[in-house]
Amino acid sequence: MSYDKNNIFAKILRGEIPCKKVYENDHVLAFHDINPQKKIHVLVIPKGEYVDLNDFNNKASDKEIVEFNKAITHVSNLLGAKEKGYRTLTNIGNDGGQEVPHLHFHIFAGENIGKMVS
Ligand code: AMP
């Protein structure tokens, strides 16, 4: 699947639509999900154009991959989830339930997240 430059997260990265920003650096942006599924629900996205985790791991530089992974830990710490824990999740493709075709990790925190898959 080729990257769709008009997906909603691409528009957020270009500043065309707003987001509730949690964290940003040269490689990564994190913001609150517009439709939170748990008390805390934040999305972490790379700034590069990657459709999903497979695309990212195939095409991104080692630096981007390291920065993205470190950002997930950093953001979860910013959210106060270090002690009690949290869940990360990324959906890939149709069967994975991916709606937005720009790689994103969900961070769920702030309460017991419950069963892994429902
Ligand atoms: P996924 O199903 O993994 O692709 O998740 C996409 C997520 O993006 C959903 O949890 C949506 O609620 C969220 N989302 C969609 N549009 C926006 C937006 N404009 N700002 C923040 N989150 C959004």
CSV table of N, CA and C in Angstrom, one decimal, residues 4-115:
chain,number,residue,atom,x,y,z
A,4,ASP,N,-0.7,7.5,1.7
A,4,ASP,CA,-1.7,8.5,1.3
A,4,ASP,C,-1.4,9.8,2.0
A,5,LYS,N,-0.9,10.8,1.3
A,5,LYS,CA,-0.5,12.1,1.9
A,5,LYS,C,-1.7,12.9,2.5
A,6,ASN,N,-2.9,12.4,2.2
A,6,ASN,CA,-4.1,13.1,2.7
A,6,ASN,C,-4.7,12.4,3.9
A,7,ASN,N,-4.0,11.4,4.5
A,7,ASN,CA,-4.6,10.8,5.7
A,7,ASN,C,-4.5,11.8,6.8
A,8,ILE,N,-5.4,11.6,7.8
A,8,ILE,CA,-5.7,12.6,8.9
A,8,ILE,C,-4.4,12.9,9.7
A,9,PHE,N,-3.5,11.9,9.9
A,9,PHE,CA,-2.3,12.2,10.7
A,9,PHE,C,-1.3,13.0,9.9
A,10,ALA,N,-1.3,12.8,8.5
A,10,ALA,CA,-0.4,13.6,7.7
A,10,ALA,C,-0.9,15.1,7.8
A,11,LYS,N,-2.2,15.3,7.9
A,11,LYS,CA,-2.7,16.7,8.0
A,11,LYS,C,-2.4,17.3,9.3
A,12,ILE,N,-2.4,16.4,10.4
A,12,ILE,CA,-2.0,16.9,11.7
A,12,ILE,C,-0.5,17.3,11.7
A,13,LEU,N,0.3,16.5,11.0
A,13,LEU,CA,1.8,16.8,11.0
A,13,LEU,C,2.0,18.0,10.2
A,14,ARG,N,1.2,18.3,9.2
A,14,ARG,CA,1.4,19.6,8.4
A,14,ARG,C,0.8,20.8,9.1
A,15,GLY,N,0.1,20.5,10.2
A,15,GLY,CA,-0.5,21.6,10.9
A,15,GLY,C,-1.8,22.1,10.3
A,16,GLU,N,-2.4,21.3,9.4
A,16,GLU,CA,-3.6,21.6,8.7
A,16,GLU,C,-4.9,21.4,9.6
A,17,ILE,N,-4.7,20.5,10.5
A,17,ILE,CA,-5.8,20.3,11.5
A,17,ILE,C,-5.1,20.2,12.9
A,18,PRO,N,-5.8,20.6,14.0
A,18,PRO,CA,-5.2,20.7,15.3
A,18,PRO,C,-5.1,19.3,16.0
A,19,CYS,N,-4.3,19.3,17.0
A,19,CYS,CA,-4.2,18.1,17.8
A,19,CYS,C,-3.9,18.6,19.3
A,20,LYS,N,-4.2,17.7,20.2
A,20,LYS,CA,-3.9,18.0,21.6
A,20,LYS,C,-2.5,17.4,21.9
A,21,LYS,N,-1.5,18.2,21.7
A,21,LYS,CA,-0.1,17.6,21.7
A,21,LYS,C,0.4,17.2,23.1
A,22,VAL,N,1.0,16.1,23.2
A,22,VAL,CA,1.6,15.6,24.4
A,22,VAL,C,3.1,15.8,24.4
A,23,TYR,N,3.7,15.5,23.2
A,23,TYR,CA,5.2,15.6,23.1
A,23,TYR,C,5.5,15.7,21.6
A,24,GLU,N,6.6,16.3,21.3
A,24,GLU,CA,7.1,16.4,19.9
A,24,GLU,C,8.6,16.5,19.9
A,25,ASN,N,9.3,15.8,19.0
A,25,ASN,CA,10.7,16.1,18.8
A,25,ASN,C,10.9,16.0,17.2
A,26,ASP,N,12.2,15.9,16.8
A,26,ASP,CA,12.4,16.0,15.3
A,26,ASP,C,11.8,14.8,14.6
A,27,HIS,N,11.6,13.7,15.3
A,27,HIS,CA,11.2,12.5,14.6
A,27,HIS,C,9.8,12.0,14.9
A,28,VAL,N,9.2,12.5,16.0
A,28,VAL,CA,8.0,11.9,16.6
A,28,VAL,C,7.0,13.0,17.0
A,29,LEU,N,5.7,12.7,16.9
A,29,LEU,CA,4.7,13.5,17.5
A,29,LEU,C,3.7,12.6,18.3
A,30,ALA,N,3.4,13.1,19.5
A,30,ALA,CA,2.4,12.3,20.3
A,30,ALA,C,1.2,13.3,20.7
A,31,PHE,N,0.0,12.8,20.6
A,31,PHE,CA,-1.2,13.6,20.9
A,31,PHE,C,-2.3,12.7,21.4
A,32,HIS,N,-3.3,13.4,22.0
A,32,HIS,CA,-4.4,12.6,22.6
A,32,HIS,C,-5.3,12.1,21.5
A,33,ASP,N,-5.8,10.9,21.6
A,33,ASP,CA,-6.7,10.3,20.7
A,33,ASP,C,-8.0,11.2,20.8
A,34,ILE,N,-8.7,11.4,19.6
A,34,ILE,CA,-9.9,12.2,19.6
A,34,ILE,C,-11.1,11.5,20.2
A,35,ASN,N,-11.0,10.2,20.3
A,35,ASN,CA,-12.1,9.3,20.8
A,35,ASN,C,-11.5,8.3,21.8
A,36,PRO,N,-11.1,8.8,23.0
A,36,PRO,CA,-10.4,8.0,23.9
A,36,PRO,C,-11.1,6.7,24.3
A,37,GLN,N,-10.4,5.6,24.3
A,37,GLN,CA,-11.0,4.3,24.7
A,37,GLN,C,-10.8,4.0,26.2
A,38,LYS,N,-9.8,4.7,26.8
A,38,LYS,CA,-9.5,4.5,28.2
A,38,LYS,C,-9.2,5.9,28.8
A,39,LYS,N,-9.0,6.0,30.1
A,39,LYS,CA,-8.8,7.3,30.8
A,39,LYS,C,-7.8,8.1,30.1
A,40,ILE,N,-6.7,7.5,29.8
A,40,ILE,CA,-5.6,8.1,29.0
A,40,ILE,C,-5.4,7.3,27.7
A,41,HIS,N,-5.5,8.0,26.6
A,41,HIS,CA,-5.4,7.3,25.3
A,41,HIS,C,-4.6,8.3,24.4
A,42,VAL,N,-3.4,8.0,24.2
A,42,VAL,CA,-2.5,8.9,23.4
A,42,VAL,C,-1.9,8.1,22.2
A,43,LEU,N,-1.7,8.8,21.1
A,43,LEU,CA,-1.1,8.2,19.9
A,43,LEU,C,0.3,8.8,19.7
A,44,VAL,N,1.2,7.9,19.3
A,44,VAL,CA,2.5,8.3,19.0
A,44,VAL,C,2.8,7.9,17.6
A,45,ILE,N,3.2,9.0,16.8
A,45,ILE,CA,3.4,8.7,15.4
A,45,ILE,C,4.8,9.2,14.9
A,46,PRO,N,5.4,8.5,14.0
A,46,PRO,CA,6.7,9.1,13.4
A,46,PRO,C,6.3,10.2,12.5
A,47,LYS,N,7.3,11.1,12.3
A,47,LYS,CA,7.0,12.3,11.4
A,47,LYS,C,7.2,11.8,9.9
A,48,GLY,N,8.0,10.8,9.7
A,48,GLY,CA,8.1,10.3,8.3
A,48,GLY,C,6.9,9.6,7.8
A,49,GLU,N,6.8,9.4,6.5
A,49,GLU,CA,5.6,8.9,5.8
A,49,GLU,C,5.7,7.3,5.8
A,50,TYR,N,5.1,6.7,6.8
A,50,TYR,CA,5.1,5.2,6.9
A,50,TYR,C,3.6,4.8,7.1
A,51,VAL,N,3.2,3.8,6.3
A,51,VAL,CA,1.8,3.4,6.4
A,51,VAL,C,1.5,2.6,7.7
A,52,ASP,N,2.4,1.8,8.0
A,52,ASP,CA,2.2,0.9,9.2
A,52,ASP,C,3.6,0.4,9.7
A,53,LEU,N,3.5,-0.4,10.7
A,53,LEU,CA,4.8,-0.9,11.3
A,53,LEU,C,5.7,-1.7,10.4
A,54,ASN,N,5.1,-2.4,9.5
A,54,ASN,CA,5.9,-3.2,8.5
A,54,ASN,C,6.6,-2.2,7.6
A,55,ASP,N,5.9,-1.2,7.1
A,55,ASP,CA,6.4,-0.2,6.2
A,55,ASP,C,7.6,0.5,6.9
A,56,PHE,N,7.3,0.8,8.2
A,56,PHE,CA,8.3,1.6,9.0
A,56,PHE,C,9.6,0.7,9.1
A,57,ASN,N,9.4,-0.5,9.5
A,57,ASN,CA,10.6,-1.4,9.7
A,57,ASN,C,11.4,-1.7,8.5
A,58,ASN,N,10.6,-1.7,7.3
A,58,ASN,CA,11.3,-1.9,6.0
A,58,ASN,C,12.0,-0.7,5.5
A,59,LYS,N,11.5,0.5,5.8
A,59,LYS,CA,12.0,1.7,5.1
A,59,LYS,C,12.7,2.7,6.0
A,60,ALA,N,12.4,2.8,7.3
A,60,ALA,CA,12.9,3.8,8.1
A,60,ALA,C,14.4,3.6,8.4
A,61,SER,N,15.1,4.7,8.7
A,61,SER,CA,16.5,4.6,9.1
A,61,SER,C,16.5,4.0,10.6
A,62,ASP,N,17.7,3.5,10.9
A,62,ASP,CA,17.9,3.0,12.3
A,62,ASP,C,17.6,4.1,13.3
A,63,LYS,N,18.0,5.3,13.0
A,63,LYS,CA,17.8,6.4,13.9
A,63,LYS,C,16.3,6.7,14.1
A,64,GLU,N,15.6,6.6,13.0
A,64,GLU,CA,14.1,6.8,13.2
A,64,GLU,C,13.5,5.7,14.0
A,65,ILE,N,13.9,4.5,13.8
A,65,ILE,CA,13.4,3.4,14.5
A,65,ILE,C,13.7,3.5,16.0
A,66,VAL,N,14.9,3.8,16.3
A,66,VAL,CA,15.3,4.0,17.7
A,66,VAL,C,14.6,5.1,18.4
A,67,GLU,N,14.5,6.3,17.7
A,67,GLU,CA,13.8,7.4,18.2
A,67,GLU,C,12.4,7.2,18.5
A,68,PHE,N,11.7,6.4,17.6
A,68,PHE,CA,10.3,6.1,17.7
A,68,PHE,C,10.1,5.3,18.9
A,69,ASN,N,10.9,4.2,19.1
A,69,ASN,CA,10.8,3.3,20.2
A,69,ASN,C,11.0,4.0,21.5
A,70,LYS,N,12.0,4.9,21.6
A,70,LYS,CA,12.4,5.6,22.8
A,70,LYS,C,11.2,6.6,23.1
A,71,ALA,N,10.6,7.1,22.1
A,71,ALA,CA,9.5,8.1,22.3
A,71,ALA,C,8.3,7.5,23.0
A,72,ILE,N,8.1,6.2,22.7
A,72,ILE,CA,6.9,5.5,23.4
A,72,ILE,C,7.2,5.4,24.9
A,73,THR,N,8.4,5.1,25.3
A,73,THR,CA,8.7,5.0,26.7
A,73,THR,C,8.7,6.4,27.3
A,74,HIS,N,9.2,7.4,26.6
A,74,HIS,CA,9.3,8.8,27.1
A,74,HIS,C,7.8,9.3,27.3
A,75,VAL,N,7.0,9.1,26.3
A,75,VAL,CA,5.6,9.6,26.4
A,75,VAL,C,4.9,8.9,27.5
A,76,SER,N,5.0,7.6,27.7
A,76,SER,CA,4.3,6.9,28.8
A,76,SER,C,4.8,7.4,30.1
A,77,ASN,N,6.1,7.8,30.2
A,77,ASN,CA,6.6,8.4,31.5
A,77,ASN,C,5.9,9.8,31.7
A,78,LEU,N,5.8,10.6,30.6
A,78,LEU,CA,5.2,11.9,30.7
A,78,LEU,C,3.7,11.8,31.2
A,79,LEU,N,3.1,10.7,30.8
A,79,LEU,CA,1.7,10.5,31.1
A,79,LEU,C,1.5,9.9,32.5
A,80,GLY,N,2.6,9.7,33.2
A,80,GLY,CA,2.6,9.2,34.6
A,80,GLY,C,2.3,7.7,34.7
A,81,ALA,N,2.6,7.0,33.6
A,81,ALA,CA,2.3,5.6,33.6
A,81,ALA,C,3.4,4.6,33.9
A,82,LYS,N,4.5,5.2,34.3
A,82,LYS,CA,5.7,4.4,34.6
A,82,LYS,C,5.5,3.3,35.7
A,83,GLU,N,4.9,3.8,36.8
A,83,GLU,CA,4.8,2.9,37.9
A,83,GLU,C,3.6,1.9,37.7
A,84,LYS,N,2.5,2.3,37.3
A,84,LYS,CA,1.3,1.4,37.3
A,84,LYS,C,1.2,0.6,36.0
A,85,GLY,N,1.9,1.1,35.0
A,85,GLY,CA,1.9,0.4,33.7
A,85,GLY,C,0.9,0.9,32.7
A,86,TYR,N,0.9,0.4,31.6
A,86,TYR,CA,0.1,0.9,30.4
A,86,TYR,C,0.1,-0.2,29.3
A,87,ARG,N,-0.6,0.1,28.3
A,87,ARG,CA,-0.5,-0.9,27.1
A,87,ARG,C,-0.2,-0.1,25.9
A,88,THR,N,0.6,-0.6,25.0
A,88,THR,CA,0.8,-0.1,23.7
A,88,THR,C,0.2,-1.1,22.7
A,89,LEU,N,-0.2,-0.5,21.6
A,89,LEU,CA,-0.9,-1.3,20.6
A,89,LEU,C,-0.7,-0.6,19.2
A,90,THR,N,-0.4,-1.4,18.2
A,90,THR,CA,-0.5,-0.8,16.9
A,90,THR,C,-1.3,-1.8,16.0
A,91,ASN,N,-2.2,-1.2,15.2
A,91,ASN,CA,-3.0,-2.0,14.3
A,91,ASN,C,-2.4,-1.9,12.9
A,92,ILE,N,-2.5,-3.1,12.2
A,92,ILE,CA,-1.9,-3.1,10.9
A,92,ILE,C,-2.9,-3.7,9.9
A,93,GLY,N,-3.2,-2.9,8.9
A,93,GLY,CA,-4.1,-3.4,7.8
A,93,GLY,C,-5.5,-3.7,8.2
A,94,ASN,N,-6.3,-4.3,7.3
A,94,ASN,CA,-7.7,-4.5,7.5
A,94,ASN,C,-8.0,-5.5,8.6
A,95,ASP,N,-7.4,-6.6,8.6
A,95,ASP,CA,-7.6,-7.6,9.7
A,95,ASP,C,-7.2,-7.0,11.1
A,96,GLY,N,-6.2,-6.2,11.1
A,96,GLY,CA,-5.7,-5.6,12.3
A,96,GLY,C,-6.6,-4.5,12.8
A,97,GLY,N,-7.5,-4.0,11.9
A,97,GLY,CA,-8.4,-2.9,12.3
A,97,GLY,C,-7.8,-1.5,12.2
A,98,GLN,N,-6.8,-1.4,11.3
A,98,GLN,CA,-6.2,-0.1,11.2
A,98,GLN,C,-7.1,0.8,10.4
A,99,GLU,N,-7.4,2.0,10.9
A,99,GLU,CA,-8.3,3.0,10.3
A,99,GLU,C,-7.5,4.1,9.6
A,100,VAL,N,-6.4,4.5,10.2
A,100,VAL,CA,-5.6,5.6,9.7
A,100,VAL,C,-4.3,5.1,9.2
A,101,PRO,N,-4.1,5.3,7.8
A,101,PRO,CA,-2.9,4.6,7.2
A,101,PRO,C,-1.6,5.4,7.4
A,102,HIS,N,-1.3,5.8,8.6
A,102,HIS,CA,0.0,6.4,9.0
A,102,HIS,C,0.4,5.7,10.3
A,103,LEU,N,1.5,5.1,10.4
A,103,LEU,CA,1.9,4.3,11.6
A,103,LEU,C,1.6,5.1,12.9
A,104,HIS,N,0.9,4.4,13.8
A,104,HIS,CA,0.7,5.0,15.1
A,104,HIS,C,0.7,3.9,16.1
A,105,PHE,N,1.3,4.2,17.3
A,105,PHE,CA,1.1,3.3,18.4
A,105,PHE,C,0.1,4.0,19.4
A,106,HIS,N,-0.9,3.2,19.8
A,106,HIS,CA,-1.8,3.7,20.9
A,106,HIS,C,-1.1,3.5,22.2
A,107,ILE,N,-1.2,4.4,23.1
A,107,ILE,CA,-0.8,4.2,24.5
A,107,ILE,C,-2.1,4.3,25.4
A,108,PHE,N,-2.5,3.3,26.0
A,108,PHE,CA,-3.6,3.3,27.0
A,108,PHE,C,-3.1,3.2,28.4
A,109,ALA,N,-3.6,4.1,29.2
A,109,ALA,CA,-3.1,4.2,30.6
A,109,ALA,C,-4.1,4.8,31.5
A,110,GLY,N,-3.8,5.0,32.8
A,110,GLY,CA,-4.6,5.7,33.7
A,110,GLY,C,-5.7,4.9,34.4
A,111,GLU,N,-5.7,3.6,34.1
A,111,GLU,CA,-6.7,2.7,34.7
A,111,GLU,C,-6.2,1.3,34.3
A,112,ASN,N,-6.9,0.2,34.9
A,112,ASN,CA,-6.6,-1.1,34.5
A,112,ASN,C,-7.1,-1.3,33.1
A,113,ILE,N,-6.3,-1.7,32.1
A,113,ILE,CA,-6.7,-1.7,30.7
A,113,ILE,C,-7.5,-3.0,30.4
A,114,GLY,N,-7.5,-4.0,31.2
A,114,GLY,CA,-8.3,-5.1,31.0
A,114,GLY,C,-7.8,-6.2,30.0
A,115,LYS,N,-8.7,-7.0,29.5
A,115,LYS,CA,-8.3,-8.1,28.6
A,115,LYS,C,-7.5,-7.6,27.4
